[in-house]
PDB file of C-alpha atoms in Angstrom:
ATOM      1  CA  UNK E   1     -11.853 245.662  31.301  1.00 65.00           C
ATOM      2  CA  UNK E   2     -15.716 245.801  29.637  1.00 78.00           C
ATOM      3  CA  UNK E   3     -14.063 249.026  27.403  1.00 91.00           C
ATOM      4  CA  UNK E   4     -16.370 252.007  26.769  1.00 95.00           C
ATOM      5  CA  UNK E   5     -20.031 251.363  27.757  1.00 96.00           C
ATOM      6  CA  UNK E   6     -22.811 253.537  26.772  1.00 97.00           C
ATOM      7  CA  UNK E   7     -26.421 253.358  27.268  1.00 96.00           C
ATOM      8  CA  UNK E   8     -28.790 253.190  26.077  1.00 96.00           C
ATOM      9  CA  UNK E   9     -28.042 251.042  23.206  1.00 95.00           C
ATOM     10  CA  UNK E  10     -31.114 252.062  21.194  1.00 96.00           C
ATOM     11  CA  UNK E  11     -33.287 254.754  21.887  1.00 96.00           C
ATOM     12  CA  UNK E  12     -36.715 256.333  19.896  1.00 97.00           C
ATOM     13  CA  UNK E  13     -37.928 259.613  20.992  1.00 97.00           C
ATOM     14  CA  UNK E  14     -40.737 262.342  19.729  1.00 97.00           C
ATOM     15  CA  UNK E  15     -39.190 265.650  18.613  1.00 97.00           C
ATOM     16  CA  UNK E  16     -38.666 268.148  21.534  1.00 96.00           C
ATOM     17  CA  UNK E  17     -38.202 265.650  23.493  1.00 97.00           C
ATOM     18  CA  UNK E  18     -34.943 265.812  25.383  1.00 97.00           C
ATOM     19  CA  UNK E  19     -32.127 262.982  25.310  1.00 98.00           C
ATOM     20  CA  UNK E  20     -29.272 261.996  27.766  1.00 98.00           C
ATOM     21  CA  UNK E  21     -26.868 259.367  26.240  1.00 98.00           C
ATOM     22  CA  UNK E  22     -24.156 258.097  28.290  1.00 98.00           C
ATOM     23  CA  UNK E  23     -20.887 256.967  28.924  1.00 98.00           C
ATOM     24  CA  UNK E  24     -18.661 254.904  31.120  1.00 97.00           C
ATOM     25  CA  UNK E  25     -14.770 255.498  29.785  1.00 96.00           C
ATOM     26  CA  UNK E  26     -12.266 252.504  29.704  1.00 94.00           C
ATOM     27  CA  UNK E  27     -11.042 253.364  33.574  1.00 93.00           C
ATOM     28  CA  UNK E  28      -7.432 254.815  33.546  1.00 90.00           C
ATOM     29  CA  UNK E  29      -8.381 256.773  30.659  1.00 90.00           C
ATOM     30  CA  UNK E  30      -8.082 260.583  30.294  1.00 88.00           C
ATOM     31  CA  UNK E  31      -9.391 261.335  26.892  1.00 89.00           C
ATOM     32  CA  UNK E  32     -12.693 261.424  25.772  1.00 93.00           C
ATOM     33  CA  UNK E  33     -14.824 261.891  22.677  1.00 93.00           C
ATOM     34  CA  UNK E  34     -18.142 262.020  21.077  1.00 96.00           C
ATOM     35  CA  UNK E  35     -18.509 261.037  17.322  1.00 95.00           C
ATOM     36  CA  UNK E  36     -21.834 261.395  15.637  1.00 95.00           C
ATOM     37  CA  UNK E  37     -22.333 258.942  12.427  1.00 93.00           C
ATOM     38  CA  UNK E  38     -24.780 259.350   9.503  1.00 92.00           C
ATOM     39  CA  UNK E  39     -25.082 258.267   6.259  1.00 87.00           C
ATOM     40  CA  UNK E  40     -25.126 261.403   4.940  1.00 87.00           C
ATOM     41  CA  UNK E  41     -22.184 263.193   6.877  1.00 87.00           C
ATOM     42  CA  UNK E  42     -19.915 260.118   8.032  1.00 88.00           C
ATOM     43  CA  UNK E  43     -18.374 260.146  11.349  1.00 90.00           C
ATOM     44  CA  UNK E  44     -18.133 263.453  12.799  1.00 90.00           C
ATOM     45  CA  UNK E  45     -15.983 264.800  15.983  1.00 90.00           C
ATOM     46  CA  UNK E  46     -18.310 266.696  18.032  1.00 94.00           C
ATOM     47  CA  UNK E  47     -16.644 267.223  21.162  1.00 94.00           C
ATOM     48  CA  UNK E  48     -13.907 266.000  23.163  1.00 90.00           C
ATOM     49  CA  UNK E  49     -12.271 266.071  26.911  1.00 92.00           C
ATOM     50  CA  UNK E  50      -8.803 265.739  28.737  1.00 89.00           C
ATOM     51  CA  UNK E  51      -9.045 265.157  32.461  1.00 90.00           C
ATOM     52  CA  UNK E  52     -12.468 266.014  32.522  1.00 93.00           C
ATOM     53  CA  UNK E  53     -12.121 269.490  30.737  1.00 93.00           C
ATOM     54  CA  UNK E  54     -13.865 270.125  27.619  1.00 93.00           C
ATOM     55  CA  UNK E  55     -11.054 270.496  25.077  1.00 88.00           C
ATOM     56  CA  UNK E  56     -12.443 271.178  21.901  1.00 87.00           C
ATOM     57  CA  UNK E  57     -16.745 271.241  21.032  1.00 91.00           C
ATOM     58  CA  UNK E  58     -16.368 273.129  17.745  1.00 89.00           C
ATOM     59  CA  UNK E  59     -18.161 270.280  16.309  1.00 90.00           C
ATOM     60  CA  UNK E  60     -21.490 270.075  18.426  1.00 94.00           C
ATOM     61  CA  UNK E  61     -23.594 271.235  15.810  1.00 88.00           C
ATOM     62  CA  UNK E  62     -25.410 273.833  17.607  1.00 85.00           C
ATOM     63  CA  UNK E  63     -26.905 274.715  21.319  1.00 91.00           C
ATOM     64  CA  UNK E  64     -29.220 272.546  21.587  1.00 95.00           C
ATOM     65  CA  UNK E  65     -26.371 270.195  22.122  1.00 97.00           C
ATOM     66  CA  UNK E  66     -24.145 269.432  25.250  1.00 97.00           C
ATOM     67  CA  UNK E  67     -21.988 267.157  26.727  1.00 97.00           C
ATOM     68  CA  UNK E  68     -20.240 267.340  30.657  1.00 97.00           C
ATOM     69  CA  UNK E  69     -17.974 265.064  31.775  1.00 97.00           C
ATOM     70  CA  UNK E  70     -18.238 265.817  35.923  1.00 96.00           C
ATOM     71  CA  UNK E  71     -16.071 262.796  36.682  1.00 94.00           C
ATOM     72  CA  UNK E  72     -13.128 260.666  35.257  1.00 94.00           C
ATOM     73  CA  UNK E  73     -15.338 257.791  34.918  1.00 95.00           C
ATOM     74  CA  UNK E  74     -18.840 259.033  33.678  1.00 96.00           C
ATOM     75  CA  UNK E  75     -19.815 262.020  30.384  1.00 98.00           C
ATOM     76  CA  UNK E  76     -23.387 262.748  29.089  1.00 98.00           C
ATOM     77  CA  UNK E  77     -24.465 263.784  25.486  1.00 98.00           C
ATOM     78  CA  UNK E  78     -27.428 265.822  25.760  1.00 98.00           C
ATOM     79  CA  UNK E  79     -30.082 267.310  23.254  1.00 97.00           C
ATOM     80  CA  UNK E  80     -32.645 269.373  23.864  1.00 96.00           C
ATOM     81  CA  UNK E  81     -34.838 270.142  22.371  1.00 96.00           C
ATOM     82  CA  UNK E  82     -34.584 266.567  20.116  1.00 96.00           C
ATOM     83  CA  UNK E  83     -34.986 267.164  16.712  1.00 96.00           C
ATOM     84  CA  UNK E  84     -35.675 264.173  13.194  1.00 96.00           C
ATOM     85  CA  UNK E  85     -32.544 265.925  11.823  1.00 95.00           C
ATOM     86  CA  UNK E  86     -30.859 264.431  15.059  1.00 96.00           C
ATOM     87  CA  UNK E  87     -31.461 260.924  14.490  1.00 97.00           C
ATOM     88  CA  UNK E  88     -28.237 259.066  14.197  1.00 97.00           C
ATOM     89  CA  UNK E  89     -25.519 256.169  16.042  1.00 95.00           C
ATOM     90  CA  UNK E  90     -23.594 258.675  18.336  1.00 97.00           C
ATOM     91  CA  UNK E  91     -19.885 257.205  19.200  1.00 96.00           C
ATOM     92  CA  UNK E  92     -18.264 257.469  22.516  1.00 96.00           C
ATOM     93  CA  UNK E  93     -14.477 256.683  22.650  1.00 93.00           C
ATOM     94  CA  UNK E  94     -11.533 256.792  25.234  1.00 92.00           C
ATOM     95  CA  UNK E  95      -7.812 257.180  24.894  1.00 88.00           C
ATOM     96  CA  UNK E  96      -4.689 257.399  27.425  1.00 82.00           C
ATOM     97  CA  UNK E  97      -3.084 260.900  26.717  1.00 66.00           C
ATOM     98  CA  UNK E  98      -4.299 263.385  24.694  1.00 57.00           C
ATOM     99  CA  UNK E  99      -0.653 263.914  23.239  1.00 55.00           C
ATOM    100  CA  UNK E 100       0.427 260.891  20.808  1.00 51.00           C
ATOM    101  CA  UNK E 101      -0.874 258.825  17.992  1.00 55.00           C
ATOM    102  CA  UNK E 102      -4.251 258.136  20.317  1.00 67.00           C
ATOM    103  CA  UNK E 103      -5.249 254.713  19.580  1.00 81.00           C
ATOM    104  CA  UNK E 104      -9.056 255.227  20.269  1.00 88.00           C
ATOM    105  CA  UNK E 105     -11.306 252.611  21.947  1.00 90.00           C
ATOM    106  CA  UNK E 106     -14.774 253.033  20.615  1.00 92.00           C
ATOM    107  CA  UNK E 107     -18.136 252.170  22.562  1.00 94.00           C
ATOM    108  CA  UNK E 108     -20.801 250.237  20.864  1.00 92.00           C
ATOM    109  CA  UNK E 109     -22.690 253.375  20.108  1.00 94.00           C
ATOM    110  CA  UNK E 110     -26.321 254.753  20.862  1.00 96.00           C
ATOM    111  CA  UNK E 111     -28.435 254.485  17.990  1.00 96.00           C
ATOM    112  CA  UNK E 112     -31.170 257.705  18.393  1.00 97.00           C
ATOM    113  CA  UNK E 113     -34.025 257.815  16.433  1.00 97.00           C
ATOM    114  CA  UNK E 114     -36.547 261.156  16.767  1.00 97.00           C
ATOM    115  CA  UNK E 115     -39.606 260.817  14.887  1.00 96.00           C
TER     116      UNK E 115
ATOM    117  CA  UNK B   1      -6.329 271.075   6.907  1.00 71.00           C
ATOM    118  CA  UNK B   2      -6.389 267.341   7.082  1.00 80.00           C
ATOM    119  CA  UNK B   3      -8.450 265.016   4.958  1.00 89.00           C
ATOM    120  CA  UNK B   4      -8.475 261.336   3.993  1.00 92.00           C
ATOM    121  CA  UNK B   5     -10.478 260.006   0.505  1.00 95.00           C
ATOM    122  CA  UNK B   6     -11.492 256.439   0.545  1.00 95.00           C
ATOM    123  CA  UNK B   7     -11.541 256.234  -3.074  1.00 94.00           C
ATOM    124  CA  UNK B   8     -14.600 252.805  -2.762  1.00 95.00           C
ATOM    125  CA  UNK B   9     -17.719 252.966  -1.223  1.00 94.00           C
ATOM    126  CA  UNK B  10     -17.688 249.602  -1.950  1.00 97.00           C
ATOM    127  CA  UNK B  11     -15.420 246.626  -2.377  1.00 98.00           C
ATOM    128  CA  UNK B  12     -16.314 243.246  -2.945  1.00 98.00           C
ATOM    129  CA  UNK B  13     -14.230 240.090  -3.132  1.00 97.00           C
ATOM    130  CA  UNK B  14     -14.147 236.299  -3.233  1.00 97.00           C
ATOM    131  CA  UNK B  15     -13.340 234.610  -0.035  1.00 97.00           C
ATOM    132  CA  UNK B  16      -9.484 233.416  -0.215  1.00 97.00           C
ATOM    133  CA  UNK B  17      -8.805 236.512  -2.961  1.00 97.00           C
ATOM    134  CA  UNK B  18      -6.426 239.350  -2.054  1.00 98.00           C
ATOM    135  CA  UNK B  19      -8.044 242.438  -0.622  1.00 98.00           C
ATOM    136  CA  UNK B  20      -7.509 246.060  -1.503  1.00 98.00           C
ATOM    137  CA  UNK B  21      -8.755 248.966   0.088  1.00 98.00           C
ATOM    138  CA  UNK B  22      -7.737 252.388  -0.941  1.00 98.00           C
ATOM    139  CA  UNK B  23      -6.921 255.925   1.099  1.00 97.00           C
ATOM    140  CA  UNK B  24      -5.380 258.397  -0.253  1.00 96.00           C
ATOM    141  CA  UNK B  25      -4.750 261.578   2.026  1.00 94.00           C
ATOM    142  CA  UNK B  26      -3.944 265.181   2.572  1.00 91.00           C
ATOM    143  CA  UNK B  27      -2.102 266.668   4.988  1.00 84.00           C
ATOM    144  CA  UNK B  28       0.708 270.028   5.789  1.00 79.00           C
ATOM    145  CA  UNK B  29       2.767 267.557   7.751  1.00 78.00           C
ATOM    146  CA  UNK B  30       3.736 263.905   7.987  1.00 78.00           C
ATOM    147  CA  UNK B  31       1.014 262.207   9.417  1.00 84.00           C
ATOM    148  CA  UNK B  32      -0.947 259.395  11.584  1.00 86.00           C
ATOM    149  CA  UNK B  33      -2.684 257.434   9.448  1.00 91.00           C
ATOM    150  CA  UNK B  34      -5.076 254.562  10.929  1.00 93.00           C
ATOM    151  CA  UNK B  35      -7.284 252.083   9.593  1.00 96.00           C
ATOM    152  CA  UNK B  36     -10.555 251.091  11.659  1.00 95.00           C
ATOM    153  CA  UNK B  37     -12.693 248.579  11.050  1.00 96.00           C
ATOM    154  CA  UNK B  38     -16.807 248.622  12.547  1.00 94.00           C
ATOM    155  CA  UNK B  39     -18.654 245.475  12.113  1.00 92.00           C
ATOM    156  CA  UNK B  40     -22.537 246.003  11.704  1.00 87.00           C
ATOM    157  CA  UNK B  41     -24.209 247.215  15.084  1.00 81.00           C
ATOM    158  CA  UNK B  42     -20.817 247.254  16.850  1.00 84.00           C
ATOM    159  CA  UNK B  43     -18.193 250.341  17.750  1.00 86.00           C
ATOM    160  CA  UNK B  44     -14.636 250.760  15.758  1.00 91.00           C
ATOM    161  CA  UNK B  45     -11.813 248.845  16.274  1.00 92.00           C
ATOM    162  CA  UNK B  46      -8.533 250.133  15.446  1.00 92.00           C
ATOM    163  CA  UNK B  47      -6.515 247.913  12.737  1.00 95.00           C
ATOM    164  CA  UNK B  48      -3.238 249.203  12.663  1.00 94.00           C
ATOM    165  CA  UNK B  49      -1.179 252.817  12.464  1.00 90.00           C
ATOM    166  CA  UNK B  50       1.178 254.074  11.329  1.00 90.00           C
ATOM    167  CA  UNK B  51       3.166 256.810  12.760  1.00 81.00           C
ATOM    168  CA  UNK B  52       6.513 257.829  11.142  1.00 73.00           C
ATOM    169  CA  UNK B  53       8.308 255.119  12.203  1.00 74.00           C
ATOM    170  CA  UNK B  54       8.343 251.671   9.283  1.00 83.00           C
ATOM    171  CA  UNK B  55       6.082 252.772   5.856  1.00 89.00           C
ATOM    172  CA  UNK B  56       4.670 248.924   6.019  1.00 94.00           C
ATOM    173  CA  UNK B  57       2.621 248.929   8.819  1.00 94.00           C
ATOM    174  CA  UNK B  58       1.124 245.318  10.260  1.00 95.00           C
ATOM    175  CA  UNK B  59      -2.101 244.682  12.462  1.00 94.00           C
ATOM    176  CA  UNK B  60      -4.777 242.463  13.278  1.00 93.00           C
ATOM    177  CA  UNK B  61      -6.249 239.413  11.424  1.00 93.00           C
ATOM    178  CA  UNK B  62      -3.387 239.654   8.638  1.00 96.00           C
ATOM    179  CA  UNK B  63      -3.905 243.247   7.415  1.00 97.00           C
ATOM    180  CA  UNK B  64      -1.129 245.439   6.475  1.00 97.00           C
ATOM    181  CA  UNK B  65      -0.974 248.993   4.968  1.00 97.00           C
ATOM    182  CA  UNK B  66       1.952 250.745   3.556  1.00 95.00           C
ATOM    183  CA  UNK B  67       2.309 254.617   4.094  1.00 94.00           C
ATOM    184  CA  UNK B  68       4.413 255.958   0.370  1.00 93.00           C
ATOM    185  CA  UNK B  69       4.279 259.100   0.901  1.00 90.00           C
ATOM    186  CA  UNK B  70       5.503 260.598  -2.710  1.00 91.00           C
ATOM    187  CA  UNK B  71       1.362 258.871  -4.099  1.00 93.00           C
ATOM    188  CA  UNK B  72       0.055 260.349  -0.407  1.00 93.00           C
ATOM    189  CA  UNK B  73      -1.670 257.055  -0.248  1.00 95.00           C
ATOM    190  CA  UNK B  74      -2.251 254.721   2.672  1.00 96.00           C
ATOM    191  CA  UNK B  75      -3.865 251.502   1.172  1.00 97.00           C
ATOM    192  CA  UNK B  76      -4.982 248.424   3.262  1.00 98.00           C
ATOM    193  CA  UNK B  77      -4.827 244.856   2.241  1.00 98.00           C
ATOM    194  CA  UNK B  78      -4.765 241.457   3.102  1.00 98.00           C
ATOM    195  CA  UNK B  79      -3.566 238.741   1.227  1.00 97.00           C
ATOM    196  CA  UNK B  80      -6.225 236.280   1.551  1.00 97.00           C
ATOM    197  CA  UNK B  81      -9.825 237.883   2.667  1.00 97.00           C
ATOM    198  CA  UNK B  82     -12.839 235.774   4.742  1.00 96.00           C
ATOM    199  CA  UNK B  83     -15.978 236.088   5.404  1.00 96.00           C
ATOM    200  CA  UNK B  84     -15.150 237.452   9.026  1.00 95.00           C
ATOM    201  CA  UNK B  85     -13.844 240.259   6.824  1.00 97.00           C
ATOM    202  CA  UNK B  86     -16.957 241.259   5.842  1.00 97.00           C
ATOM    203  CA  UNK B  87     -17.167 245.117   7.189  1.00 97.00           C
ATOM    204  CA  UNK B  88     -16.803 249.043   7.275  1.00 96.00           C
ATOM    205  CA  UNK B  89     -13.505 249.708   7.050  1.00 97.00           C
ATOM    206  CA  UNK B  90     -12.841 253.896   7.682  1.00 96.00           C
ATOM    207  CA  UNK B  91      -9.204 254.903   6.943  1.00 96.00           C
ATOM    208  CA  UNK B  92      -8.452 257.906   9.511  1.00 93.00           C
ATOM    209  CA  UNK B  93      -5.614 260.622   9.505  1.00 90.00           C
ATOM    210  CA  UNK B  94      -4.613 262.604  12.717  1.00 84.00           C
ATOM    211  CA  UNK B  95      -1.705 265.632  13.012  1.00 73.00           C
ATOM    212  CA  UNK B  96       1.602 264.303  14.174  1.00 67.00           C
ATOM    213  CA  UNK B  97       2.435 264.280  17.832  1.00 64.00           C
ATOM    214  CA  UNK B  98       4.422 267.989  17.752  1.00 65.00           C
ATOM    215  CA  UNK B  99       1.626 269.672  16.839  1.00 67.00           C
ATOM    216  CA  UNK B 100      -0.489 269.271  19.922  1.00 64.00           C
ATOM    217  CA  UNK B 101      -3.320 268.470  18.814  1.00 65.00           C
ATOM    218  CA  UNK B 102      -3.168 264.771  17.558  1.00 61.00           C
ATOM    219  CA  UNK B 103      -6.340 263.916  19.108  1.00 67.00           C
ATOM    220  CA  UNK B 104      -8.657 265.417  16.430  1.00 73.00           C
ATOM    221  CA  UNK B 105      -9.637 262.411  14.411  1.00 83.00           C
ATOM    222  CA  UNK B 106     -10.562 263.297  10.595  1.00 86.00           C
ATOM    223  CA  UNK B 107     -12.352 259.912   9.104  1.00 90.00           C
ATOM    224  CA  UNK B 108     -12.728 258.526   5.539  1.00 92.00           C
ATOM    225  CA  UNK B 109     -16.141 257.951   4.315  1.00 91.00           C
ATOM    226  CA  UNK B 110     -15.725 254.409   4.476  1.00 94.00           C
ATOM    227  CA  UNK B 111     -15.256 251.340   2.694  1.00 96.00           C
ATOM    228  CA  UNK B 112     -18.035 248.492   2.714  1.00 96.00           C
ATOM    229  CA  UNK B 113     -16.059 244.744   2.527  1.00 97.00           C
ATOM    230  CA  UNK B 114     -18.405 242.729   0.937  1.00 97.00           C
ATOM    231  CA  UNK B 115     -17.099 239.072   0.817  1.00 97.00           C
ATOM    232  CA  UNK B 116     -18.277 236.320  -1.460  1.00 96.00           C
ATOM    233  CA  UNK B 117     -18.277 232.660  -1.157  1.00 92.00           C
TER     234      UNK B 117
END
């Protein structure tokens, strides 16, 4: 399995611009999150989905954020407009079962910059 | 409410020394407790968990962490570290499986693994 691929990898963007990140879940799996890191705030949960459903986005950090999952196998992170304050590695992971001690498998990341 | 403290931002060690890495945590219930490690420009990888079942806990690359719950601490070590050790490790603390909602992550600040020749 290639595990949890996101693009783009690295991406630089003017504010107001919107931004689409992506990612491709380790197949078979039915969980999926979003983590945003930072220096300042660490690694934060900002939403996550079982079979596709949007279980939890208490941490998206406002509306200019939003993430669909329309199929087991593909979920977008979107901002728009893009703000500097924005600019951080955002995390995609996948687990089997929602239930359980969820051993999360973590994507490379998206590093977003907004100048 | 859960929360884990990663009581070093930093660690650093001599290659072939013992290494230490502390967590201590809070929780209402007995938790999960996991250790992650994220080499520069690269995603976590889990380390090892622990999950109620043996307090010394064994995973990859010869770490181990031992869950004592009476000091609520969850420290990681290794015995001998290496320069492939070298790392931010993030020590991580989930509800336990009856509550329903295990899959809400809460991470440690982290701890940078600086290792020395």
């Amino acid at each position: 399995d290639a595990g949890v691929i996101q693009s783009p990898r690295h991406e630089v963007t003017e504010m107001g611009q919107e931004v689409t990140l992506r990612c491709k879940p380790i197949s078979g799996h039915n969980s999926l999150f979003w983590y945003r890191q930072t220096m300042m705030r660490g690694l934060e949960l900002l939403i996550y989905f079982n079979n596709n459903v949007p279980i939890d986005d208490s941490g998206m950090p406002e509306d200019r954020f939003s993430a669909k999952m329309p199929n087991a196998s593909f979920s977008t992170l979107k901002i728009q407009p893009s703000e500097p304050r924005d600019s951080a590695v955002y995390f995609c992971a996948s687990s089997l079962g929602l239930r359980g001690a969820n051993v999360l498998t973590f994507g490379a990341g998206s590093r977003l910059t907004v100048l | 409410a859960q929360s884990v403290t990663q009581l070093d931002s930093h660690v650093s060690v001599s290659e072939g020394t013992p290494v230490l890495l502390r967590c201590n945590y809070s929780s209402s219930y007995s938790p999960s407790l996991f250790w992650y490690v994220q080499h520069p420009n690269k995603g976590l990888q889990l380390l090892l968990k622990y999950t109620s079942a043996a307090t010394l806990v064994k995973g990859i690359n010869g770490f181990e962490a031992e869950f004592k719950k009476s000091e609520t601490s969850f420290h990681l070590t290794k015995p001998s570290a290496h320069m492939s050790d070298a790392a931010e490790y993030f020590c991580v603390v989930s509800d336990p499986v009856w509550t329903g909602t295990a899959s809400k992550l809460t991470f440690g600040t982290g701890t940078r693994l600086q290792v020395t020749l």
